[in-house]
């Protein structure tokens, strides 16, 4: 088998990068044996992005690259496998690396060579074969579909489902979540398919599968189709047509509006906020079958949340975005960027207060949520005033726990359907009152 | 890449364009369709390389110039306003840079999307052709 070892150490104090690569060609075993000896002395581990991800249930994929920027002095070593002769485990320890080397040696000796005489074992740095390896495929597809972001999207959709004032139906819930997840995978894959040269030029995204050639564009599109079409079909037929339409619309909005707009005008942020606001609306419509005020309120809360979240994140990535040629508020209109973030933090307070008016929650919700909304508004104000890296980071990380907490509080303050019946208000018309959720 | 390889090879990011160059494998019995695909990919690669190398060259130089200008202003300000002002300066430079190059960027966008769709479509055609060829061979073997 062939092995490529990629050793990179990026230091904040400009530690020079060291790249070591090894090619094995069966004919020249002596040289490769020496290389293997050399490698044995090196300590090889794999810093898997997944492992360094925060252990939050609703972690965002954007968190990981943001961490990368901060952890510049962390040594990142990546192991790539060329041939599918022997499967390679993802995480390594020094012991297993030695075992693997021994395995490779024996595989090399038994491999029949088709090489013409005179082929040298080149130490060609970093050139990799563009062949699809099946055991890498799950990881590649996970990265292609931005699986962590998808998980976050599905959880906001489930929040929308849970907040709907109808009895909880498990099958509907599962179908809606699955459909939303598939739609999100499809949208993310198409987004990456469109953005290959731009992603190559930005530090945050230059390790994406299409950029590195680990997968062909054709496969990416096929994967997107295999996720998107069943996903939307599932939503339309298994849940209801409204949800399916919303799912399809969201895919279209993300891939055909947001992605090209990123390079044309700062309006992309607002479009992107709508894209983020639609999943909870989808969850709600999946449960109730209709688009009512509650759905729009939930969507509104998520829409407002997007701004402090994204503006704070993009503040630290200004240079990257500018180099990539993206039109982002943080780059071209920094004042507007901070104003909008603050404005929407305050809007969250207002929207939380509207929730009981629409009979989605009891009056306890705005009261309990006031502290967290005030805190994020405070950080938004600090960001507005200071406009520096630390305030933007604080705001960003706050937004990460603020949203799940807000949704959780909302759920616990949810007005039960029974209570509404007592008041003589019936929501919808055709729901069975037999099963009722008792709130804790 | 080793001479016996039967697939394309992708290399490290180019230091000017940050794009990864691809060396395309030319099979001995390349069909016309496959050749069209390979040529389309080569053309896209060359065009991308040209754009990004030029874009990235222009960017840091103007960036450094603007930074120096910003630093000059920085000296005059109180420490409290330092970061804000340089951020605003940066913003002006970026806005300037982006608006100056907007037309070029849009043109490149259109070209890149066209290339991308064409390449992917050709890939689809080639894959289909190869699948049919494989099926035909299997049929022949079965008949024999």
XYZ file of C-alpha atoms in Angstrom:
584
model
C 0.000 0.000 0.000
C 0.933 3.602 -0.360
C 1.069 6.008 2.529
C 1.302 9.721 2.664
C 2.243 11.272 5.919
C 1.515 14.918 6.274
C 3.143 16.607 9.174
C 2.348 20.227 9.673
C 3.003 22.452 12.603
C 1.603 25.941 12.352
C 2.963 28.095 15.099
C 1.911 31.542 16.076
C 5.567 32.376 16.419
C 6.338 31.321 12.867
C 7.625 27.816 13.460
C 8.620 26.633 10.003
C 6.351 24.051 8.475
C 7.698 20.617 8.083
C 6.240 18.359 5.500
C 7.174 14.760 5.288
C 5.832 12.534 2.610
C 6.438 9.037 1.781
C 5.656 7.130 -1.340
C 6.136 3.499 -1.475
C 6.806 1.764 -4.732
C 6.962 -1.969 -4.465
C 10.100 -2.396 -6.500
C 12.351 -0.327 -4.296
C 11.892 -1.923 -0.926
C 15.271 -1.011 0.485
C 14.711 2.718 0.298
C 11.184 2.443 1.613
C 12.420 0.372 4.512
C 14.745 3.181 5.454
C 11.880 5.664 5.178
C 9.745 3.532 7.428
C 12.494 3.472 10.000
C 12.657 7.211 9.848
C 8.921 7.501 10.302
C 8.914 5.122 13.223
C 10.879 7.611 15.236
C 8.304 10.292 14.618
C 5.355 10.751 16.851
C 2.256 10.656 14.781
C -1.168 11.479 15.923
C -4.194 12.731 14.195
C -5.909 15.778 15.393
C -9.376 15.082 14.199
C -11.522 18.115 13.839
C -14.439 16.104 15.131
C -12.625 15.274 18.337
C -11.700 18.844 19.042
C -15.289 19.946 18.561
C -17.027 21.289 21.622
C -19.139 18.692 23.362
C -22.319 20.720 23.076
C -25.417 19.071 21.702
C -26.030 21.945 19.333
C -22.513 22.711 18.278
C -22.101 24.692 15.140
C -19.629 23.697 12.477
C -18.483 27.301 12.378
C -17.121 26.861 15.896
C -14.465 24.415 14.812
C -12.730 26.620 12.259
C -13.003 29.566 14.628
C -11.175 27.429 17.188
C -8.591 26.638 14.569
C -7.795 30.284 14.201
C -7.252 30.600 17.917
C -5.279 27.414 18.354
C -2.561 28.241 15.912
C 0.134 26.768 18.081
C -1.444 23.366 18.064
C 0.311 20.764 16.007
C -1.909 19.332 13.341
C -0.911 16.107 11.794
C -2.996 14.439 9.185
C -2.609 10.975 7.864
C -3.735 10.261 4.350
C -4.123 6.885 2.886
C -3.555 6.329 -0.801
C -4.472 2.789 -1.659
C -7.351 0.818 -0.259
C -5.171 -2.224 0.357
C -5.342 -2.044 4.119
C -7.929 0.005 5.987
C -6.530 2.748 8.163
C -8.139 3.688 11.479
C -8.941 7.341 11.957
C -7.237 8.006 15.271
C -3.663 6.968 15.876
C -1.338 6.401 18.723
C 2.359 5.851 18.440
C 1.984 2.129 18.931
C -0.616 1.665 16.250
C 1.433 3.724 13.819
C 4.334 1.314 14.265
C 2.011 -1.613 13.719
C 0.669 0.018 10.617
C 4.134 0.565 9.269
C 4.923 -3.081 9.788
C 1.688 -3.957 8.032
C 2.564 -1.727 5.131
C 5.970 -3.308 4.836
C 4.506 -6.776 4.626
C 1.826 -5.608 2.224
C 4.556 -4.061 0.118
C 6.473 -7.267 -0.073
C 3.475 -9.277 -1.150
C 2.218 -6.688 -3.605
C 2.776 -7.670 -7.191
C 4.456 -4.927 -9.070
C 3.285 -3.681 -12.431
C 5.963 -1.079 -12.512
C 8.338 -0.827 -15.431
C 11.961 -1.147 -14.485
C 13.605 2.030 -13.321
C 10.702 3.558 -11.372
C 12.139 5.496 -8.506
C 10.537 6.003 -5.136
C 10.033 9.733 -5.212
C 9.455 11.740 -2.134
C 6.923 13.875 -3.921
C 5.543 16.233 -1.374
C 1.820 16.360 -0.965
C 0.794 15.111 -4.366
C -2.152 12.873 -3.852
C -3.944 10.500 -6.128
C -7.436 11.584 -7.043
C -9.036 8.262 -6.436
C -12.115 7.793 -4.358
C -11.509 5.623 -1.343
C -14.633 3.997 -0.030
C -13.562 3.900 3.588
C -12.964 7.648 3.504
C -16.331 8.297 1.930
C -18.457 8.692 5.092
C -16.057 11.277 6.494
C -15.863 13.086 3.194
C -19.635 13.190 2.810
C -20.025 14.361 6.385
C -17.735 17.268 5.676
C -19.389 17.929 2.349
C -22.806 18.144 3.933
C -21.504 20.167 6.889
C -22.987 17.591 9.176
C -22.649 19.609 12.361
C -24.412 22.595 10.875
C -27.078 20.220 9.588
C -27.512 18.855 13.099
C -28.010 22.376 14.389
C -30.568 23.076 11.675
C -32.465 19.879 12.508
C -32.521 20.801 16.177
C -34.009 24.218 15.442
C -36.632 22.498 13.307
C -37.431 20.131 16.163
C -37.732 23.135 18.449
C -40.282 24.542 16.046
C -42.116 21.243 16.066
C -42.092 21.067 19.841
C -43.381 24.582 20.234
C -46.392 23.993 18.045
C -49.544 23.872 20.174
C -50.593 20.416 19.098
C -50.244 16.958 20.598
C -46.895 15.448 19.892
C -46.765 12.820 17.170
C -43.542 10.874 17.087
C -43.632 9.616 13.498
C -44.395 13.058 12.161
C -41.588 14.476 14.237
C -39.073 11.926 12.997
C -40.107 12.315 9.376
C -39.887 16.078 9.598
C -36.465 15.943 11.226
C -35.136 13.467 8.698
C -36.516 15.421 5.763
C -35.069 18.654 7.076
C -31.709 17.020 7.661
C -31.580 15.631 4.143
C -32.579 18.963 2.653
C -29.869 20.689 4.661
C -27.228 18.174 3.506
C -28.216 18.771 -0.090
C -28.084 22.553 0.265
C -24.682 22.471 1.948
C -23.226 20.169 -0.686
C -24.375 22.383 -3.515
C -22.982 25.388 -1.699
C -19.572 23.745 -1.508
C -19.853 22.657 -5.129
C -20.313 26.269 -6.185
C -17.589 27.706 -4.033
C -14.479 25.635 -4.714
C -12.033 28.342 -5.830
C -13.250 30.774 -3.180
C -12.953 28.194 -0.444
C -9.383 27.462 -1.526
C -8.417 31.027 -0.763
C -9.832 31.234 2.720
C -8.144 29.661 5.706
C -11.391 28.596 7.253
C -12.538 26.553 4.288
C -9.435 25.419 2.435
C -9.655 21.881 3.763
C -13.025 21.098 2.343
C -13.343 17.862 0.368
C -13.925 19.409 -3.063
C -11.061 21.834 -2.584
C -8.709 19.004 -1.752
C -9.891 16.885 -4.622
C -11.022 14.052 -2.395
C -14.276 13.870 -4.260
C -15.316 14.831 -7.763
C -17.860 17.582 -8.447
C -20.060 15.021 -10.141
C -20.224 12.934 -7.017
C -20.983 15.994 -4.925
C -23.910 16.888 -7.154
C -25.182 13.302 -7.170
C -24.965 13.177 -3.413
C -26.856 16.456 -3.162
C -29.553 15.086 -5.456
C -29.730 11.831 -3.489
C -30.257 13.814 -0.316
C -32.354 16.649 -1.585
C -34.905 14.826 -3.693
C -35.797 12.157 -1.120
C -35.668 14.799 1.616
C -38.139 17.125 -0.040
C -40.279 14.198 -1.178
C -40.348 12.895 2.378
C -41.433 16.255 3.650
C -44.085 16.724 0.982
C -45.566 13.251 1.072
C -44.763 12.097 4.580
C -45.482 15.282 6.440
C -47.366 17.869 4.433
C -46.927 19.796 1.195
C -46.394 23.111 2.950
C -43.349 21.817 4.772
C -42.040 20.269 1.592
C -42.469 23.537 -0.248
C -40.667 25.402 2.507
C -37.833 22.894 2.401
C -37.436 23.179 -1.342
C -37.660 26.955 -1.130
C -34.997 27.044 1.527
C -32.632 24.935 -0.555
C -33.215 27.270 -3.474
C -32.730 30.351 -1.309
C -29.481 29.067 0.118
C -27.882 27.741 -3.055
C -29.186 30.087 -5.719
C -29.632 33.324 -3.798
C -27.370 33.411 -0.787
C -24.327 31.736 -2.360
C -24.013 33.945 -5.440
C -25.078 37.043 -3.477
C -22.110 36.583 -1.169
C -19.926 37.909 -3.905
C -22.246 40.627 -5.061
C -23.613 42.574 -2.135
C -23.922 42.686 1.624
C -27.611 41.853 1.314
C -26.504 38.229 1.481
C -26.493 38.399 5.279
C -30.196 39.189 5.395
C -30.979 36.426 2.929
C -28.857 34.081 5.000
C -30.771 35.059 8.121
C -34.016 34.078 6.393
C -32.433 30.750 5.432
C -31.664 30.173 9.092
C -35.134 31.229 10.184
C -37.049 28.845 7.944
C -36.226 25.473 9.667
C -38.181 26.209 12.869
C -41.056 27.447 10.721
C -40.831 24.127 8.887
C -40.964 22.293 12.200
C -44.063 24.204 13.163
C -45.834 23.638 9.861
C -44.911 19.970 10.042
C -46.784 19.738 13.311
C -49.760 21.955 12.585
C -49.958 21.989 8.814
C -50.467 25.714 8.700
C -48.374 28.828 8.749
C -49.611 30.873 11.657
C -48.384 33.653 13.836
C -46.514 31.351 16.169
C -44.449 29.958 13.326
C -43.578 33.413 12.150
C -42.617 34.468 15.649
C -40.266 31.538 16.038
C -38.832 32.283 12.648
C -38.485 35.881 13.695
C -36.555 34.935 16.810
C -34.153 32.842 14.811
C -33.874 35.525 12.159
C -32.872 38.096 14.749
C -30.472 35.685 16.390
C -28.559 35.184 13.155
C -27.273 38.736 13.173
C -25.336 38.878 16.441
C -24.153 35.354 15.720
C -22.926 35.901 12.202
C -21.743 39.496 12.498
C -19.628 38.661 15.519
C -18.139 35.666 13.716
C -17.416 37.556 10.532
C -15.716 40.355 12.456
C -12.766 38.112 13.178
C -12.659 36.826 9.605
C -12.656 40.182 7.866
C -9.357 39.759 6.151
C -10.174 36.281 4.935
C -13.485 37.394 3.517
C -11.950 40.340 1.824
C -9.216 38.230 0.291
C -11.821 35.831 -0.999
C -13.675 38.728 -2.546
C -16.796 38.313 -0.436
C -19.045 41.280 0.263
C -19.641 41.145 3.981
C -20.847 43.883 6.287
C -17.917 43.401 8.602
C -15.595 44.131 5.699
C -17.238 47.015 3.888
C -19.656 48.520 6.406
C -18.259 47.773 9.870
C -20.386 50.380 11.582
C -23.519 48.946 10.056
C -22.354 45.467 11.032
C -22.197 46.343 14.699
C -25.365 48.435 14.663
C -27.351 45.624 13.101
C -26.022 43.105 15.605
C -27.036 45.294 18.520
C -30.377 46.127 16.968
C -31.276 42.482 16.623
C -30.151 41.600 20.153
C -32.681 44.150 21.365
C -35.251 42.802 18.930
C -34.902 39.437 20.631
C -36.140 40.979 23.852
C -39.106 42.429 22.041
C -39.916 39.185 20.248
C -39.749 37.217 23.474
C -42.299 39.590 24.926
C -44.653 39.015 22.000
C -44.685 35.238 22.544
C -47.307 35.215 25.323
C -49.454 37.658 23.387
C -49.712 35.068 20.626
C -50.534 32.376 23.175
C -47.466 30.369 22.452
C -46.039 30.674 25.908
C -47.135 31.856 29.277
C -46.110 35.227 30.672
C -43.261 33.605 32.539
C -41.300 33.296 29.335
C -40.370 36.943 28.744
C -39.593 37.279 32.421
C -37.290 34.261 32.612
C -35.674 34.972 29.283
C -35.050 38.614 30.104
C -31.711 38.013 31.863
C -30.225 36.048 28.970
C -31.579 38.444 26.383
C -30.259 41.371 28.372
C -26.880 39.696 28.637
C -26.544 39.148 24.917
C -27.731 42.700 24.329
C -25.083 43.907 26.713
C -22.430 41.998 24.826
C -23.904 43.349 21.608
C -23.530 46.829 22.994
C -19.945 46.154 24.016
C -19.243 44.889 20.529
C -20.868 47.989 19.103
C -18.815 50.271 21.259
C -15.439 48.514 21.307
C -15.419 46.895 17.864
C -12.500 44.651 18.684
C -11.668 40.985 18.519
C -12.382 40.157 22.147
C -15.855 41.684 22.203
C -16.748 39.996 18.926
C -15.597 36.648 20.250
C -17.538 37.097 23.468
C -20.673 37.923 21.530
C -20.202 34.966 19.199
C -19.695 32.426 21.954
C -22.600 33.865 23.898
C -24.841 33.435 20.871
C -23.921 29.754 20.810
C -25.426 29.009 24.206
C -28.015 31.749 24.107
C -30.111 30.160 21.402
C -30.439 26.637 22.846
C -31.137 28.096 26.263
C -33.759 30.466 24.921
C -35.504 27.680 23.035
C -35.383 25.461 26.101
C -36.918 28.147 28.290
C -39.522 28.743 25.629
C -40.410 25.085 25.616
C -40.733 24.873 29.374
C -42.957 27.949 29.355
C -45.054 26.597 26.539
C -48.732 27.066 27.014
C -50.373 23.667 27.124
C -53.273 23.016 24.778
C -55.490 21.998 27.688
C -55.101 25.396 29.264
C -56.162 27.034 26.045
C -59.220 24.816 25.873
C -60.227 25.985 29.312
C -60.057 29.536 28.103
C -62.326 28.571 25.249
C -59.695 28.991 22.577
C -59.282 26.109 20.198
C -56.300 26.027 17.982
C -56.731 24.486 14.550
C -59.672 22.220 14.079
C -58.762 18.668 13.515
C -56.434 17.668 16.335
C -57.233 14.813 18.650
C -57.353 15.891 22.258
C -56.741 12.414 23.554
C -52.991 12.600 23.963
C -51.672 15.593 25.791
C -48.190 16.520 26.716
C -47.789 17.264 30.388
C -45.139 19.849 30.775
C -42.621 19.435 33.593
C 3.097 11.362 -9.726
C 4.248 7.859 -10.455
C 4.165 6.910 -14.116
C 2.119 3.796 -13.603
C -0.791 5.611 -12.026
C -4.177 5.405 -13.705
C -5.807 8.395 -12.108
C -5.451 12.121 -11.802
C -3.196 13.600 -9.186
C -3.848 16.706 -7.180
C -1.071 18.732 -5.676
C -0.464 21.184 -2.874
C -1.988 24.651 -3.090
C -0.222 26.950 -5.481
C 1.505 29.738 -3.641
C 0.005 32.483 -5.785
C -3.500 31.297 -6.399
C -4.018 28.901 -3.451
C -5.635 26.524 -5.892
C -4.546 22.939 -6.081
C -3.185 22.012 -9.507
C -4.312 18.774 -11.054
C -2.291 16.571 -13.354
C -4.683 14.750 -15.590
C -4.212 11.162 -16.551
C -4.575 10.511 -20.267
C -5.745 6.945 -20.810
C -4.357 5.224 -23.912
C -7.800 4.806 -25.436
C -9.277 8.139 -24.526
C -12.549 8.743 -26.289
C -13.491 12.078 -27.805
C -15.863 12.764 -24.939
C -13.206 12.067 -22.335
C -10.824 14.310 -24.164
C -13.386 17.112 -24.140
C -13.793 16.662 -20.415
C -10.086 16.724 -19.775
C -9.644 19.812 -21.917
C -12.531 21.579 -20.198
C -10.967 20.850 -16.830
C -7.583 22.060 -17.974
C -9.081 25.221 -19.363
C -10.985 25.908 -16.136
C -7.858 25.259 -14.123
C -5.819 27.669 -16.237
C -8.465 30.379 -16.101
C -8.897 30.023 -12.345
C -5.152 30.083 -11.843
C -4.836 33.285 -13.878
C -7.604 35.066 -12.002
C -6.581 34.119 -8.511
C -2.856 34.633 -8.995
C -3.541 38.148 -10.241
C -6.166 38.803 -7.552
C -3.977 37.614 -4.719
C -1.005 39.558 -5.986
C -2.998 42.763 -6.062
C -4.550 42.233 -2.664
C -1.590 42.076 -0.248
C 0.254 44.991 -1.881
C -2.680 47.329 -1.579
C -3.373 45.915 1.850
C 0.131 46.697 3.074
C -0.036 50.169 1.612
C -3.319 50.827 3.350
C -1.940 49.392 6.606
C 0.970 51.789 6.510
C -1.407 54.615 5.887
C -3.531 53.413 8.797
C -0.484 53.165 11.034
C 0.439 56.710 10.195
C -2.957 57.833 11.364
C -2.811 55.580 14.393
C 0.055 57.510 15.901
C -2.034 60.576 16.127
C -4.960 58.997 17.935
C -5.466 58.253 21.573
C -5.002 54.628 22.493
C -8.708 54.197 23.092
C -9.640 54.933 19.511
C -6.799 53.073 17.879
C -8.507 49.857 16.922
C -11.728 51.435 15.787
C -10.002 53.813 13.493
C -7.821 51.222 11.860
C -10.864 49.010 11.407
C -12.600 51.855 9.662
C -9.531 52.454 7.527
C -9.462 48.789 6.641
C -13.135 48.941 5.827
C -12.539 51.813 3.455
C -9.736 49.954 1.768
C -11.734 46.741 1.490
C -14.777 48.576 0.228
C -12.593 50.345 -2.269
C -10.904 47.124 -3.323
C -14.159 45.268 -3.682
C -15.941 47.999 -5.599
C -12.986 48.523 -7.927
C -12.924 44.841 -8.724
C -16.644 44.161 -8.625
C -17.044 43.974 -12.384
C -14.047 41.670 -12.658
C -15.369 39.518 -9.841
C -18.802 39.229 -11.390
C -17.293 38.299 -14.724
C -15.136 35.681 -13.074
C -18.155 34.411 -11.178
C -20.075 33.894 -14.383
C -17.111 32.188 -16.036
C -16.482 29.926 -13.078
C -20.126 28.847 -12.852
C -20.155 28.122 -16.590
C -16.948 26.067 -16.333
C -18.204 24.235 -13.289
C -21.517 23.243 -14.823
C -19.925 22.234 -18.105
C -17.289 20.104 -16.398
C -19.803 18.403 -14.142
C -22.141 17.743 -17.056
C -19.298 16.259 -19.108
C -18.288 14.144 -16.117
C -21.822 12.837 -16.016
C -21.725 11.996 -19.713
C -18.368 10.269 -19.385
C -19.552 8.262 -16.394
C -22.636 7.174 -18.292
C -20.575 6.240 -21.339
C -18.146 4.225 -19.229
C -21.005 2.429 -17.507
C -22.588 1.493 -20.839
C -19.230 0.351 -22.156
C -18.720 -1.840 -19.107
C -22.182 -3.317 -19.492
C -21.581 -4.033 -23.156
C -18.304 -5.781 -22.332
C -20.005 -7.889 -19.722
C -22.680 -8.874 -22.193
C -20.025 -9.850 -24.687
C -18.234 -11.965 -22.097
C -21.455 -13.657 -21.118
C -22.291 -14.413 -24.723
C -18.844 -15.880 -25.273
